[in-house]
Tab-separated table of C-alpha atoms in Angstrom:
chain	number	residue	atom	x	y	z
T	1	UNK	CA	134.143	93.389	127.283
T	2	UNK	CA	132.131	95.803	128.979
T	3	UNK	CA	128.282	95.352	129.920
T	4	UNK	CA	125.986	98.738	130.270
T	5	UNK	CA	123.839	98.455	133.054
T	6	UNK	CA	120.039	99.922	132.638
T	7	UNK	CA	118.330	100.293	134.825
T	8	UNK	CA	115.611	97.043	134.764
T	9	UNK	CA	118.945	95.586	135.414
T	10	UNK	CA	119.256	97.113	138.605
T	11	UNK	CA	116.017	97.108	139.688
T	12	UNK	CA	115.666	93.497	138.595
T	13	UNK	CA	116.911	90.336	140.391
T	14	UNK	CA	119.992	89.836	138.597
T	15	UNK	CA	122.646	92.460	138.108
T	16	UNK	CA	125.337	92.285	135.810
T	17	UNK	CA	128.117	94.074	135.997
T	18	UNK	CA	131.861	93.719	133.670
T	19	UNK	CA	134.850	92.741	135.402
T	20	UNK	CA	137.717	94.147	133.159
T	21	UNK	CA	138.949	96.775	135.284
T	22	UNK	CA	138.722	99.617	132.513
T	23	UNK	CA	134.829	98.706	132.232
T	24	UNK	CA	134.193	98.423	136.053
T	25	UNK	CA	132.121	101.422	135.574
T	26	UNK	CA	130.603	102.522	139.180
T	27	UNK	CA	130.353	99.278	140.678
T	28	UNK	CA	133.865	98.029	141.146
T	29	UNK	CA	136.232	100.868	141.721
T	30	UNK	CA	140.241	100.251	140.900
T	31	UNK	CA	142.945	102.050	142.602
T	32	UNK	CA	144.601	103.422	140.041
T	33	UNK	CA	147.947	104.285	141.704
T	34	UNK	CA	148.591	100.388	142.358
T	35	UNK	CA	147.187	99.300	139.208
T	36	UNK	CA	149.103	101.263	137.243
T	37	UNK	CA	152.660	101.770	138.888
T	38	UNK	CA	152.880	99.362	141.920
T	39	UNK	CA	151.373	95.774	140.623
T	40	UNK	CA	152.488	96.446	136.557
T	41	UNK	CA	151.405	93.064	135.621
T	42	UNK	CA	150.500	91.398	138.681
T	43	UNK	CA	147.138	89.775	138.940
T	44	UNK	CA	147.468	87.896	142.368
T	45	UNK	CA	144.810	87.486	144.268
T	46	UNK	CA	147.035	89.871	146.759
T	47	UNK	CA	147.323	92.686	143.977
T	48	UNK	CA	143.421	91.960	143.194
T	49	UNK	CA	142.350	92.716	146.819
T	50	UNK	CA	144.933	95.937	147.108
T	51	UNK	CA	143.430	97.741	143.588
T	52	UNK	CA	139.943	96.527	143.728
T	53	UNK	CA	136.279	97.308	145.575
T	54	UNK	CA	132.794	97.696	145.421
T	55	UNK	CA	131.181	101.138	145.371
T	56	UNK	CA	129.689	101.656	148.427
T	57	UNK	CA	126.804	103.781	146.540
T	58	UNK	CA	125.423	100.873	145.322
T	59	UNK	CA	125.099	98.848	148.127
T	60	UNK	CA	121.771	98.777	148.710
T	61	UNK	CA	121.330	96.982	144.416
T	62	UNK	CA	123.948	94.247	145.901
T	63	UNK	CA	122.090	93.082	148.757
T	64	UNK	CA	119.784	89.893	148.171
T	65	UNK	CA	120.685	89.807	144.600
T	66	UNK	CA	121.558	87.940	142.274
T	67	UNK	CA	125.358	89.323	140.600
T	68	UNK	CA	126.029	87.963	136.822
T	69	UNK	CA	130.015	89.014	136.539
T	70	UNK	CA	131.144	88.983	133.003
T	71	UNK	CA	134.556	89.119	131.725
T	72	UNK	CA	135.868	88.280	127.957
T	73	UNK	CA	138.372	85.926	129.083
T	74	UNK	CA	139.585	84.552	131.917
T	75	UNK	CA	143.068	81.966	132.785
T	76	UNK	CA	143.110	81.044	136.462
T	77	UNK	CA	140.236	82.981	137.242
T	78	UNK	CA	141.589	85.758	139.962
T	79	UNK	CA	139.821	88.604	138.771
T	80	UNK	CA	136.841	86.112	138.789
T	81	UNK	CA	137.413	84.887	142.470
T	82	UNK	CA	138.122	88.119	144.201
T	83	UNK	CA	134.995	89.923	142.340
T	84	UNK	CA	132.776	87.101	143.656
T	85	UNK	CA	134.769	87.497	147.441
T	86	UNK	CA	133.625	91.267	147.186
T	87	UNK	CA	130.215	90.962	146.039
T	88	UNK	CA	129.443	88.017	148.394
T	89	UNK	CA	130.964	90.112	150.861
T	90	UNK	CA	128.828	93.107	149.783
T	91	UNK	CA	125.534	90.695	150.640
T	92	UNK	CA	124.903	88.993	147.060
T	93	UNK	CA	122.856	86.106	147.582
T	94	UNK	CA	124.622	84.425	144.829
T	95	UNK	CA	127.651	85.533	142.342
T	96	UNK	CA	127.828	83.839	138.962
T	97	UNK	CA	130.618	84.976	136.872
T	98	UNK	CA	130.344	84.131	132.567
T	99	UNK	CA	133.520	84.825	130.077
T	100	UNK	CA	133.493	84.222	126.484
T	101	UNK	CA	136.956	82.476	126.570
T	102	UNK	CA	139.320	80.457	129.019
T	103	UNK	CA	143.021	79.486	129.310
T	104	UNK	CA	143.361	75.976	128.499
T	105	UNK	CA	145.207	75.839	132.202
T	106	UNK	CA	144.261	75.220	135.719
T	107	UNK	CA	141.167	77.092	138.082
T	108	UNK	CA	142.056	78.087	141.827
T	109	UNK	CA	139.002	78.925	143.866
T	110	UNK	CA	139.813	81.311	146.389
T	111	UNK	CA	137.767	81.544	149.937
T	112	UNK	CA	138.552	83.547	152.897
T	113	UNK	CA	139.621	81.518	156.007
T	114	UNK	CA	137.559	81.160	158.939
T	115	UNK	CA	137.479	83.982	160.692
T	116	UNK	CA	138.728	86.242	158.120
T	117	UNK	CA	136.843	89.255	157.533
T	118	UNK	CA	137.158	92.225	154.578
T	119	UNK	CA	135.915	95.047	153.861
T	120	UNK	CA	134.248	94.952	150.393
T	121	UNK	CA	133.757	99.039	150.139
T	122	UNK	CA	137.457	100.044	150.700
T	123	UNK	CA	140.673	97.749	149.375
T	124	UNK	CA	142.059	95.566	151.573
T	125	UNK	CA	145.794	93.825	152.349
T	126	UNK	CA	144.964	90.457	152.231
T	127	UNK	CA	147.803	87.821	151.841
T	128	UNK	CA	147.561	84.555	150.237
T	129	UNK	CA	147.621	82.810	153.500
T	130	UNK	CA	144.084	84.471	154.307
T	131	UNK	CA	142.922	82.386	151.965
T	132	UNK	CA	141.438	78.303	151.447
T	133	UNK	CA	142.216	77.728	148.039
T	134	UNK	CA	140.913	74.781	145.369
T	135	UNK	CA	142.827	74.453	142.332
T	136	UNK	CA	141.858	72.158	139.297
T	137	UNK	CA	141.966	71.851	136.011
T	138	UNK	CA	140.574	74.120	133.375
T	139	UNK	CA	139.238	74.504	129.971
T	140	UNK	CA	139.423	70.675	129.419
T	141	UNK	CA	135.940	70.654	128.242
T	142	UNK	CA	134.032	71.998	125.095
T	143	UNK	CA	131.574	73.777	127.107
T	144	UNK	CA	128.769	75.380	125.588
T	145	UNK	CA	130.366	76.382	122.685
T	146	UNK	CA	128.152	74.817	120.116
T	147	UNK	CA	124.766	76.187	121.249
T	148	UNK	CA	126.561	79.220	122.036
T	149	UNK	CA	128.015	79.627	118.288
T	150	UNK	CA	124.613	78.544	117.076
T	151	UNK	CA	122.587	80.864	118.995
T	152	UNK	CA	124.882	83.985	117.890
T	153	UNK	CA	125.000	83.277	114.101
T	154	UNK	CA	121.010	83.725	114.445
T	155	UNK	CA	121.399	86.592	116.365
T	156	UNK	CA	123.819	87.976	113.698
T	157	UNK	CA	121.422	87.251	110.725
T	158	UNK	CA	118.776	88.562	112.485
T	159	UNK	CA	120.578	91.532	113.092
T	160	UNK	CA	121.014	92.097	109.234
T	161	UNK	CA	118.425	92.032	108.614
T	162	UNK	CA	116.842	94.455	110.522
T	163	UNK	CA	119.806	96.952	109.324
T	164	UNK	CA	119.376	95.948	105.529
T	165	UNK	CA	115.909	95.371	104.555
T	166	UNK	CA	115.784	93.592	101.396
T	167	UNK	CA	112.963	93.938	98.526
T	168	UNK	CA	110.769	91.053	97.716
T	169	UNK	CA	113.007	90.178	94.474
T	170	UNK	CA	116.116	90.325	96.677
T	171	UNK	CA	114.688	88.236	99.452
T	172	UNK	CA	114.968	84.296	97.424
T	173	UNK	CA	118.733	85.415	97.055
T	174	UNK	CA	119.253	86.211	100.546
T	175	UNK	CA	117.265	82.972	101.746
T	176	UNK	CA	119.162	80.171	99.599
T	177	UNK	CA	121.705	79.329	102.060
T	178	UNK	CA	122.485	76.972	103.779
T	179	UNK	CA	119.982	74.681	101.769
T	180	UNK	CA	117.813	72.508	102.921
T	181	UNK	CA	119.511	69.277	103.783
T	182	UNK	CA	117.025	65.904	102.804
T	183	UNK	CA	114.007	64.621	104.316
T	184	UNK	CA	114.021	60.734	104.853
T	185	UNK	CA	111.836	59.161	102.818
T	186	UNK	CA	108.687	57.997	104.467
T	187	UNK	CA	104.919	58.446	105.568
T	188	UNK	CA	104.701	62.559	107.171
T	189	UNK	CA	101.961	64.019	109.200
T	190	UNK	CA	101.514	67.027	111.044
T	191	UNK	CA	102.206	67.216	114.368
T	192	UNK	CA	98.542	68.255	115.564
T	193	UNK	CA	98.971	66.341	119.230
T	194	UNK	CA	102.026	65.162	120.579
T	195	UNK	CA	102.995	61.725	121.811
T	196	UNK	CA	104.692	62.508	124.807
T	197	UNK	CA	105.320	65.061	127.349
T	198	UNK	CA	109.434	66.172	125.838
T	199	UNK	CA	107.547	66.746	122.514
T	200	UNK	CA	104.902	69.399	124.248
T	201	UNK	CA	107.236	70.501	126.381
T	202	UNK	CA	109.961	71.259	123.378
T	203	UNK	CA	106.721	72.697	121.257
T	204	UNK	CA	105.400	74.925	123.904
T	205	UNK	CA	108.769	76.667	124.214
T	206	UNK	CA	109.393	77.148	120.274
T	207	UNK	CA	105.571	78.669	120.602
T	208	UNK	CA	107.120	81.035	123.558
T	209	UNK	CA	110.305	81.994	121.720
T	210	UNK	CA	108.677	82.968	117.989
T	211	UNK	CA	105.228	84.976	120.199
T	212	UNK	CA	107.413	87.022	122.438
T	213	UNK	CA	111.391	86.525	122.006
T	214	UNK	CA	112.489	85.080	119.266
T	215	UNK	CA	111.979	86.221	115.783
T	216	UNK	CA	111.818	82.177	114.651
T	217	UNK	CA	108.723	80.199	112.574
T	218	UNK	CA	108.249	76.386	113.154
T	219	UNK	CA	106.059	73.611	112.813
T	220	UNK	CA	106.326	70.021	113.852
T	221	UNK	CA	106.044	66.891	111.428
T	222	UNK	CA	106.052	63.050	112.403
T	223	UNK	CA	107.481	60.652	109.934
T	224	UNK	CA	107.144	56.869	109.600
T	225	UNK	CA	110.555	56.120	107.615
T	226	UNK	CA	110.022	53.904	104.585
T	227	UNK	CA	110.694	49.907	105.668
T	228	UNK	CA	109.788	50.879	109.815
T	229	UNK	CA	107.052	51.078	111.810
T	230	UNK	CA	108.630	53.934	114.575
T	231	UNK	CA	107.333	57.562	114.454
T	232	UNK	CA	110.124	60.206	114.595
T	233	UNK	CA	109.567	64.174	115.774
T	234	UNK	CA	110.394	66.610	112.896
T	235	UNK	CA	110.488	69.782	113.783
T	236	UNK	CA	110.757	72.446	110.995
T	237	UNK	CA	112.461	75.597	111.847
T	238	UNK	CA	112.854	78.443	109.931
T	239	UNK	CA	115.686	81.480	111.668
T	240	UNK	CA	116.488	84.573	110.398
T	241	UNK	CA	118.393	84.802	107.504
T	242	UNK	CA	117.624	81.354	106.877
T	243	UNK	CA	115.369	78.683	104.939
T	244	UNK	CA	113.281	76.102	106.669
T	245	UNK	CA	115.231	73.509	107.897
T	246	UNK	CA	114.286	70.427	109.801
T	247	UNK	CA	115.847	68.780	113.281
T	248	UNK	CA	115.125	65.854	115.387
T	249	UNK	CA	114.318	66.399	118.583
T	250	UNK	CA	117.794	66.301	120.125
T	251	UNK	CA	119.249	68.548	117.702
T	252	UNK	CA	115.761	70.489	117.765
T	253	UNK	CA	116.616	70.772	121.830
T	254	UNK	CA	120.261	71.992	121.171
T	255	UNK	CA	118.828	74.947	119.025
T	256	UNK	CA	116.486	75.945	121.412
T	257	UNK	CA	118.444	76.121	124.407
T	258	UNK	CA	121.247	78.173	123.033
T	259	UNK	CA	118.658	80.556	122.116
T	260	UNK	CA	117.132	80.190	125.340
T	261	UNK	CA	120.638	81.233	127.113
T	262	UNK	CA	121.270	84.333	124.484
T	263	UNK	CA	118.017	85.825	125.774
T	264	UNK	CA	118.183	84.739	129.141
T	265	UNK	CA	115.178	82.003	129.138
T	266	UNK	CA	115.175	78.877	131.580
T	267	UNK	CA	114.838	76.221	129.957
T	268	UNK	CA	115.842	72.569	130.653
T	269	UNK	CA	114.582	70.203	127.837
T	270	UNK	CA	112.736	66.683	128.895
T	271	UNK	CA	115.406	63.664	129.412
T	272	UNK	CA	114.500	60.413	127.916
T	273	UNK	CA	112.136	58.782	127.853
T	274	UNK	CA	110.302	62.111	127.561
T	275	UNK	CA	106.895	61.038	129.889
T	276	UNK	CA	105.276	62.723	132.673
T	277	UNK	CA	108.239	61.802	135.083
T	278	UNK	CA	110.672	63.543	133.555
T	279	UNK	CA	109.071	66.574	132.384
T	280	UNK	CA	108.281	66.919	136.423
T	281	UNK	CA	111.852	66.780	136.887
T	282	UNK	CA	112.832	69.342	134.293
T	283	UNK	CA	110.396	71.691	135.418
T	284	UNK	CA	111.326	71.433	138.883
T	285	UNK	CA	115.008	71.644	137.684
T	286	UNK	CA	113.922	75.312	136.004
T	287	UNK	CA	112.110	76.330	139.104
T	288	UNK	CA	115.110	75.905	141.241
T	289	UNK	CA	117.245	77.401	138.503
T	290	UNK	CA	115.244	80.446	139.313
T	291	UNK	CA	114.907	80.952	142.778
T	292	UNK	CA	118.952	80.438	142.974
């Protein structure tokens, strides 16, 4: 997968920048004599270090920053390591590297020795000796992939329908599905003040995404089920492409941070019990999010 830079990119705090070797672009440059007769298939950290550097003409957007390094898939993460060895190398304050898909095997993290010093602007003929390496397992977990899958089906109907704008009498069609699943039976009321501080905090990001990122509508409900006394959050959510549907708060918290990462928000929701504590904790858990 390749990544276009523009150029609030660069100028930004965060640079991204592909890794695939065909899609380096200007930033990492390949040697294309050893990628393409000497190393064939070899993607050692050795081969890596011999075909691979960082354009010395952009030097100066490296330094202090930021580096997002995205690939589409990654197995042991080579590529991976020895673009975050160069970039750190290069003076990035901090490398994060993001792939769609990984290799249900293991991860070695590669660091230079002690003492070991590269070049990051020319190749260099590094062994494997010259490096510490870390290896454990990978792609055990689920990840983000729910959010993630979430977040990109609303992207995708949004998408549609900006590119096929429907009339009026085609629009009830296009909005039936999925329907909306049941409402528990019970005593509603709108959500005109909130009870506690994950409830504001949840609302005043929903209010953030549909006024200036998000093309969502919501509204919040609380409902006294039938037989109980407790007061649950309903919040009402309508995407694009889609009907009104209502989530609790967790699930309500799910939605909203997957969007949050597709557009490149912060956001940390409120841990239980939701009060003034722990809403100080989240934010401070952003705030450090963004100066790193």
């Amino acid at each position: 997968m390749t990544v276009e830079l523009t150029a609030a990119m660069v100028e930004s705090r965060v640079v991204t920048l592909p890794v695939d070797r065909a899609g380096w672009m200007a930033w990492l440059i390949g040697n294309k004599r050893s990628i393409g007769r000497s190393t064939g298939r070899d993607i050692s950290i050795t081969a890596q270090a011999r075909t691979v550097r960082v354009n010395p003409a952009h030097m100066k957007k490296i330094v202090g920053k930021t580096v997002i390094v995205v690939d589409d898939f990654t197995t042991e993460g080579k590529s991976l390591e020895w673009a975050r060895t160069l970039l750190s190398e290069a003076g990035a304050a901090r490398v994060i590297a993001l792939t769609i898909g990984k290799c249900p095997s293991r991860y070695t993290v590669y660091r230079l020795r002690p003492g070991v010093t590269i070049d990051p602007f020319t190749t260099n003929d590094v062994t494997l000796a010259h490096f510490q390496t870390t290896t454990g397992p990978g792609g055990a977990e689920e990840g983000p992939s729910v959010v993630l899958t979430t977040a990109m089906e609303h992207f995708a109907a949004a998408e549609k329908v900006a590119v096929e704008p429907q009339t009026l009498d085609a629009a009830p069609a296009r909005m039936a599905h999925p329907a909306p699943r049941p409402v528990p039976a019970g005593t509603r009321s709108p959500m005109n003040a909130y009870k506690i501080a994950r409830q504001r905090h949840l609302a005043d990001m929903l209010t953030h995404l549909q006024q200036h990122a998000y093309p969502l509508v919501w509204r919040g409900e609380y409902l006294v089920p039938t037989g109980e006394t407790t007061t649950t959050a309903l919040w009402w959510i309508a995407l694009p492409g889609q009907v009104e549907q209502w989530y609790d708060t967790s699930e309500a918290e799910r939605l909203v941070s997957g969007i949050c990462l597709a557009v490149g928000i912060i956001w940390e929701p409120v841990a239980a019990p939701g009060g003034a504590t722990q809403l100080a904790e989240a934010l401070a858990r952003m705030e450090e999010r963004r100066q790193g």
